[in-house]
mmCIF file of C-alpha atoms in Angstrom:
data_model
loop_
_atom_site.group_PDB
_atom_site.id
_atom_site.type_symbol
_atom_site.label_atom_id
_atom_site.label_comp_id
_atom_site.label_asym_id
_atom_site.label_seq_id
_atom_site.Cartn_x
_atom_site.Cartn_y
_atom_site.Cartn_z
ATOM 1 C CA ASP A 1 62.017 -5.988 18.525
ATOM 2 C CA ALA A 2 63.751 -2.667 17.795
ATOM 3 C CA ASP A 3 62.260 -0.547 15.576
ATOM 4 C CA VAL A 4 65.657 0.806 13.688
ATOM 5 C CA THR A 5 68.247 -1.901 13.458
ATOM 6 C CA GLN A 6 71.505 -1.468 12.014
ATOM 7 C CA THR A 7 74.154 -3.807 10.961
ATOM 8 C CA PRO A 8 76.990 -4.278 11.800
ATOM 9 C CA ARG A 9 76.904 -2.912 15.047
ATOM 10 C CA ASN A 10 80.782 -2.668 15.041
ATOM 11 C CA ARG A 11 83.660 -3.354 11.878
ATOM 12 C CA ILE A 12 86.783 -2.749 11.730
ATOM 13 C CA THR A 13 88.349 -2.483 7.938
ATOM 14 C CA LYS A 14 91.563 -1.199 6.167
ATOM 15 C CA THR A 15 92.080 1.767 3.852
ATOM 16 C CA GLY A 16 90.849 1.341 0.601
ATOM 17 C CA LYS A 17 88.170 -1.208 1.432
ATOM 18 C CA ARG A 18 84.773 -0.736 0.260
ATOM 19 C CA ILE A 19 82.245 -0.712 3.239
ATOM 20 C CA MET A 20 78.621 -1.355 3.421
ATOM 21 C CA LEU A 21 76.240 0.028 6.581
ATOM 22 C CA GLU A 22 72.988 -1.346 6.591
ATOM 23 C CA CYS A 23 69.536 0.352 8.140
ATOM 24 C CA SER A 24 66.265 -1.445 8.366
ATOM 25 C CA GLN A 25 63.063 0.066 9.735
ATOM 26 C CA THR A 26 59.679 -1.304 10.942
ATOM 27 C CA LYS A 27 58.161 1.898 12.063
ATOM 28 C CA GLY A 28 56.647 2.599 8.172
ATOM 29 C CA HIS A 29 58.270 5.915 8.171
ATOM 30 C CA ASP A 30 58.796 7.233 4.455
ATOM 31 C CA ARG A 31 61.931 9.475 5.593
ATOM 32 C CA MET A 32 65.249 7.991 6.478
ATOM 33 C CA TYR A 33 68.560 9.581 7.295
ATOM 34 C CA TRP A 34 72.146 8.907 7.751
ATOM 35 C CA TYR A 35 74.403 10.807 10.216
ATOM 36 C CA ARG A 36 77.704 10.303 11.363
ATOM 37 C CA GLN A 37 79.090 11.293 14.933
ATOM 38 C CA ASP A 38 82.562 12.503 15.879
ATOM 39 C CA PRO A 39 83.488 13.528 19.094
ATOM 40 C CA GLY A 40 83.448 17.363 20.156
ATOM 41 C CA LEU A 41 81.414 17.571 16.556
ATOM 42 C CA GLY A 42 78.002 16.249 17.216
ATOM 43 C CA LEU A 43 75.963 14.518 14.745
ATOM 44 C CA ARG A 44 76.189 15.376 11.130
ATOM 45 C CA LEU A 45 73.844 14.386 8.402
ATOM 46 C CA ILE A 46 75.302 12.463 5.674
ATOM 47 C CA TYR A 47 72.554 11.740 3.163
ATOM 48 C CA TYR A 48 68.676 11.544 3.593
ATOM 49 C CA SER A 49 65.754 10.306 1.657
ATOM 50 C CA PHE A 50 62.213 11.357 1.787
ATOM 51 C CA ASP A 51 60.546 8.264 -0.222
ATOM 52 C CA VAL A 52 62.422 5.498 -2.257
ATOM 53 C CA LYS A 53 62.847 7.507 -5.416
ATOM 54 C CA ASP A 54 64.635 10.472 -3.562
ATOM 55 C CA ILE A 55 67.991 10.785 -2.301
ATOM 56 C CA ASN A 56 69.476 13.931 -0.951
ATOM 57 C CA LYS A 57 73.143 14.676 0.030
ATOM 58 C CA GLY A 58 73.720 16.305 3.462
ATOM 59 C CA GLU A 59 76.444 18.840 4.715
ATOM 60 C CA ILE A 60 79.297 15.605 4.446
ATOM 61 C CA SER A 61 78.370 13.400 1.674
ATOM 62 C CA ASP A 62 81.749 13.245 0.011
ATOM 63 C CA GLY A 63 83.202 9.841 0.145
ATOM 64 C CA TYR A 64 79.711 8.358 0.682
ATOM 65 C CA SER A 65 76.917 6.753 -1.413
ATOM 66 C CA VAL A 66 73.749 5.537 -0.242
ATOM 67 C CA SER A 67 70.655 3.364 -1.769
ATOM 68 C CA ARG A 68 66.888 3.208 -0.799
ATOM 69 C CA GLN A 69 66.015 -0.074 -1.745
ATOM 70 C CA ALA A 70 62.695 0.030 -0.338
ATOM 71 C CA GLN A 71 60.612 2.011 2.196
ATOM 72 C CA ALA A 72 62.097 -0.030 5.139
ATOM 73 C CA LYS A 73 65.629 -0.353 3.695
ATOM 74 C CA PHE A 74 68.439 2.477 3.723
ATOM 75 C CA SER A 75 72.451 1.548 2.907
ATOM 76 C CA LEU A 76 75.242 3.693 3.127
ATOM 77 C CA SER A 77 78.540 2.805 1.387
ATOM 78 C CA LEU A 78 81.947 4.115 1.823
ATOM 79 C CA GLU A 79 83.489 3.118 -1.527
ATOM 80 C CA SER A 80 87.364 3.339 -0.120
ATOM 81 C CA ALA A 81 87.258 3.847 3.099
ATOM 82 C CA ILE A 82 90.043 6.307 4.513
ATOM 83 C CA PRO A 83 90.809 6.633 8.302
ATOM 84 C CA ASN A 84 89.096 9.660 8.733
ATOM 85 C CA GLN A 85 85.529 8.099 7.997
ATOM 86 C CA THR A 86 86.466 6.248 11.519
ATOM 87 C CA ALA A 87 83.167 7.391 13.369
ATOM 88 C CA LEU A 88 79.858 6.357 15.030
ATOM 89 C CA TYR A 89 77.161 6.046 12.505
ATOM 90 C CA PHE A 90 73.588 6.636 13.023
ATOM 91 C CA CYS A 91 70.617 5.752 10.905
ATOM 92 C CA ALA A 92 67.316 7.615 12.034
ATOM 93 C CA THR A 93 63.591 7.700 10.405
ATOM 94 C CA SER A 94 60.668 10.338 10.689
ATOM 95 C CA ASP A 95 57.434 10.504 9.242
ATOM 96 C CA SER A 96 56.909 13.229 6.514
ATOM 97 C CA GLY A 97 55.479 16.431 6.860
ATOM 98 C CA THR A 98 56.642 19.468 8.930
ATOM 99 C CA GLY A 99 53.992 19.435 11.724
ATOM 100 C CA MET A 100 53.690 17.048 14.664
ATOM 101 C CA TYR A 101 54.972 13.844 12.960
ATOM 102 C CA ASN A 102 58.247 14.638 12.161
ATOM 103 C CA GLU A 103 59.935 13.311 15.341
ATOM 104 C CA GLN A 104 63.318 11.776 14.790
ATOM 105 C CA PHE A 105 64.222 8.249 15.734
ATOM 106 C CA PHE A 106 67.454 6.565 15.654
ATOM 107 C CA GLY A 107 69.145 3.339 15.278
ATOM 108 C CA PRO A 108 72.013 1.957 17.893
ATOM 109 C CA GLY A 109 74.558 3.179 15.920
ATOM 110 C CA THR A 110 77.475 1.732 13.957
ATOM 111 C CA ARG A 111 81.039 1.849 15.099
ATOM 112 C CA LEU A 112 83.325 2.007 12.294
ATOM 113 C CA THR A 113 87.184 2.125 12.733
ATOM 114 C CA VAL A 114 89.215 2.298 9.248
ATOM 115 C CA LEU A 115 93.114 1.427 9.752
ATOM 116 C CA LYS B 1 73.907 28.473 8.894
ATOM 117 C CA GLN B 2 72.371 27.351 11.746
ATOM 118 C CA GLU B 3 74.884 26.745 14.783
ATOM 119 C CA VAL B 4 73.455 24.898 17.943
ATOM 120 C CA THR B 5 75.178 25.569 21.093
ATOM 121 C CA GLN B 6 74.786 23.595 24.315
ATOM 122 C CA ILE B 7 76.116 24.810 27.938
ATOM 123 C CA PRO B 8 77.585 23.237 29.775
ATOM 124 C CA ALA B 9 79.694 20.717 28.058
ATOM 125 C CA ALA B 10 79.948 18.481 31.154
ATOM 126 C CA LEU B 11 77.952 18.676 34.507
ATOM 127 C CA SER B 12 77.966 16.823 37.494
ATOM 128 C CA VAL B 13 75.386 16.938 40.528
ATOM 129 C CA PRO B 14 74.511 14.619 43.725
ATOM 130 C CA GLU B 15 71.443 12.611 43.394
ATOM 131 C CA GLY B 16 68.082 14.511 43.944
ATOM 132 C CA GLU B 17 69.135 17.734 42.573
ATOM 133 C CA ASN B 18 67.096 19.562 40.356
ATOM 134 C CA LEU B 19 69.221 20.856 36.913
ATOM 135 C CA VAL B 20 68.786 22.813 33.905
ATOM 136 C CA LEU B 21 70.235 22.135 30.591
ATOM 137 C CA ASN B 22 70.765 24.892 28.303
ATOM 138 C CA CYS B 23 70.749 25.092 24.019
ATOM 139 C CA SER B 24 70.905 28.113 22.013
ATOM 140 C CA PHE B 25 70.163 28.184 18.266
ATOM 141 C CA THR B 26 71.458 30.878 15.888
ATOM 142 C CA ASP B 27 68.561 31.099 13.613
ATOM 143 C CA SER B 28 64.974 31.307 14.747
ATOM 144 C CA ALA B 29 63.281 30.031 11.503
ATOM 145 C CA ILE B 30 62.793 26.249 13.051
ATOM 146 C CA TYR B 31 59.890 23.759 12.688
ATOM 147 C CA ASN B 32 60.985 22.750 15.904
ATOM 148 C CA LEU B 33 63.352 21.411 18.619
ATOM 149 C CA GLN B 34 64.102 17.756 20.029
ATOM 150 C CA TRP B 35 65.988 16.812 23.188
ATOM 151 C CA PHE B 36 67.728 13.698 22.943
ATOM 152 C CA ARG B 37 69.431 11.435 25.483
ATOM 153 C CA GLN B 38 72.363 9.476 24.248
ATOM 154 C CA ASP B 39 74.083 6.553 26.778
ATOM 155 C CA PRO B 40 77.461 5.423 26.112
ATOM 156 C CA GLY B 41 78.161 2.912 22.749
ATOM 157 C CA LYS B 42 74.354 3.442 22.456
ATOM 158 C CA GLY B 43 72.060 5.063 19.940
ATOM 159 C CA LEU B 44 70.025 8.466 20.722
ATOM 160 C CA THR B 45 66.635 8.211 22.629
ATOM 161 C CA SER B 46 64.118 11.205 21.717
ATOM 162 C CA LEU B 47 62.726 12.558 24.990
ATOM 163 C CA LEU B 48 60.657 15.569 23.952
ATOM 164 C CA LEU B 49 59.559 17.359 20.773
ATOM 165 C CA ILE B 50 58.428 20.990 20.980
ATOM 166 C CA GLN B 51 56.580 22.302 18.092
ATOM 167 C CA SER B 52 57.904 25.874 17.105
ATOM 168 C CA SER B 53 54.267 26.922 18.404
ATOM 169 C CA GLN B 54 54.851 25.770 21.850
ATOM 170 C CA ARG B 55 56.590 26.956 24.742
ATOM 171 C CA GLU B 56 56.894 23.720 26.450
ATOM 172 C CA GLN B 57 56.588 20.000 26.785
ATOM 173 C CA THR B 58 56.561 17.867 29.679
ATOM 174 C CA SER B 59 57.241 14.117 30.188
ATOM 175 C CA GLY B 60 57.175 12.826 33.746
ATOM 176 C CA ARG B 61 60.529 14.242 35.516
ATOM 177 C CA LEU B 62 61.272 16.335 32.435
ATOM 178 C CA ASN B 63 60.416 19.769 31.120
ATOM 179 C CA ALA B 64 61.152 21.373 28.038
ATOM 180 C CA SER B 65 60.939 24.914 27.017
ATOM 181 C CA LEU B 66 61.540 26.884 23.893
ATOM 182 C CA ASP B 67 61.954 30.139 23.718
ATOM 183 C CA LYS B 68 62.172 30.939 19.258
ATOM 184 C CA SER B 69 62.550 34.277 19.421
ATOM 185 C CA SER B 70 65.692 34.270 21.525
ATOM 186 C CA GLY B 71 66.830 30.922 20.209
ATOM 187 C CA ARG B 72 67.232 29.262 23.337
ATOM 188 C CA SER B 73 65.542 26.040 24.942
ATOM 189 C CA THR B 74 66.364 24.614 28.758
ATOM 190 C CA LEU B 75 65.489 20.871 29.899
ATOM 191 C CA TYR B 76 64.630 20.538 33.400
ATOM 192 C CA ILE B 77 65.324 17.753 34.982
ATOM 193 C CA ALA B 78 63.516 17.359 38.227
ATOM 194 C CA ALA B 79 64.900 15.173 41.417
ATOM 195 C CA SER B 80 67.793 13.892 39.075
ATOM 196 C CA GLN B 81 68.780 9.902 39.455
ATOM 197 C CA PRO B 82 71.896 8.335 38.789
ATOM 198 C CA GLY B 83 69.989 6.724 36.203
ATOM 199 C CA ASP B 84 69.781 9.913 34.492
ATOM 200 C CA SER B 85 73.373 10.034 33.804
ATOM 201 C CA ALA B 86 73.924 10.132 30.146
ATOM 202 C CA THR B 87 74.840 12.888 27.453
ATOM 203 C CA TYR B 88 71.609 14.853 26.476
ATOM 204 C CA LEU B 89 71.495 16.456 22.785
ATOM 205 C CA CYS B 90 69.487 18.875 21.579
ATOM 206 C CA ALA B 91 68.610 19.636 17.920
ATOM 207 C CA VAL B 92 66.833 22.214 16.180
ATOM 208 C CA ARG B 93 64.520 21.367 12.671
ATOM 209 C CA GLY B 94 65.030 23.506 9.951
ATOM 210 C CA PHE B 95 64.040 22.953 6.616
ATOM 211 C CA GLN B 96 64.427 19.323 6.047
ATOM 212 C CA LYS B 97 67.083 18.449 8.459
ATOM 213 C CA LEU B 98 68.149 18.138 12.238
ATOM 214 C CA VAL B 99 71.011 20.534 13.455
ATOM 215 C CA PHE B 100 72.435 18.889 16.576
ATOM 216 C CA GLY B 101 74.348 20.652 19.383
ATOM 217 C CA THR B 102 77.418 18.836 20.563
ATOM 218 C CA GLY B 103 75.738 18.049 24.129
ATOM 219 C CA THR B 104 75.708 18.093 27.747
ATOM 220 C CA ARG B 105 77.487 14.935 29.586
ATOM 221 C CA LEU B 106 75.588 14.575 32.651
ATOM 222 C CA LEU B 107 76.789 12.271 35.892
ATOM 223 C CA VAL B 108 74.291 11.896 38.452
ATOM 224 C CA SER B 109 76.143 10.815 41.678
ATOM 225 C CA PRO B 110 74.417 8.586 44.633
#
């Protein structure tokens, strides 16, 4: 089984709809991240969480919210989806610390299309 | 603000060639640098992680170097194979987050 899983893998929705993307991990890591990837722009950080009670905004958090339900689960919500949120979304995890244990591991991604 | 640049954006080589992918970053205050591979429609696979105190890391046919003072890293792929075809991303770790480059798309022809 994959260490970092994301559901759904693909989603097509309409403008104005509320969407939730879910991420689960079995790596036992305390840190989790949500990124989006757009062609030509690379991956950009949306939100991150260093433990269950910690939520931090990334560089492009507007229009998104997150919930850290447990150490292993981190959900991303689009309260009212708009077409420019069409992108590939990735969840990632890492162990705590700034030394050798902070390699990030990524899920397979969710392709979201907002019509 | 940290900026990460990868050159070239795309590269096409025949099988068997040795090749170098480049990554540069503007702020040398980094904790580490990570190289990833991304296959179409798939997630990112971590290839190598170099800590800021290290100069290089090796894994099989891959060797990554880091020159923090000049803001540069290279990924060397020896004896390239068609299965190496993918997009290669570098990312530098600053305080609390990774900053990614836009990647080099590699095509290795049989």
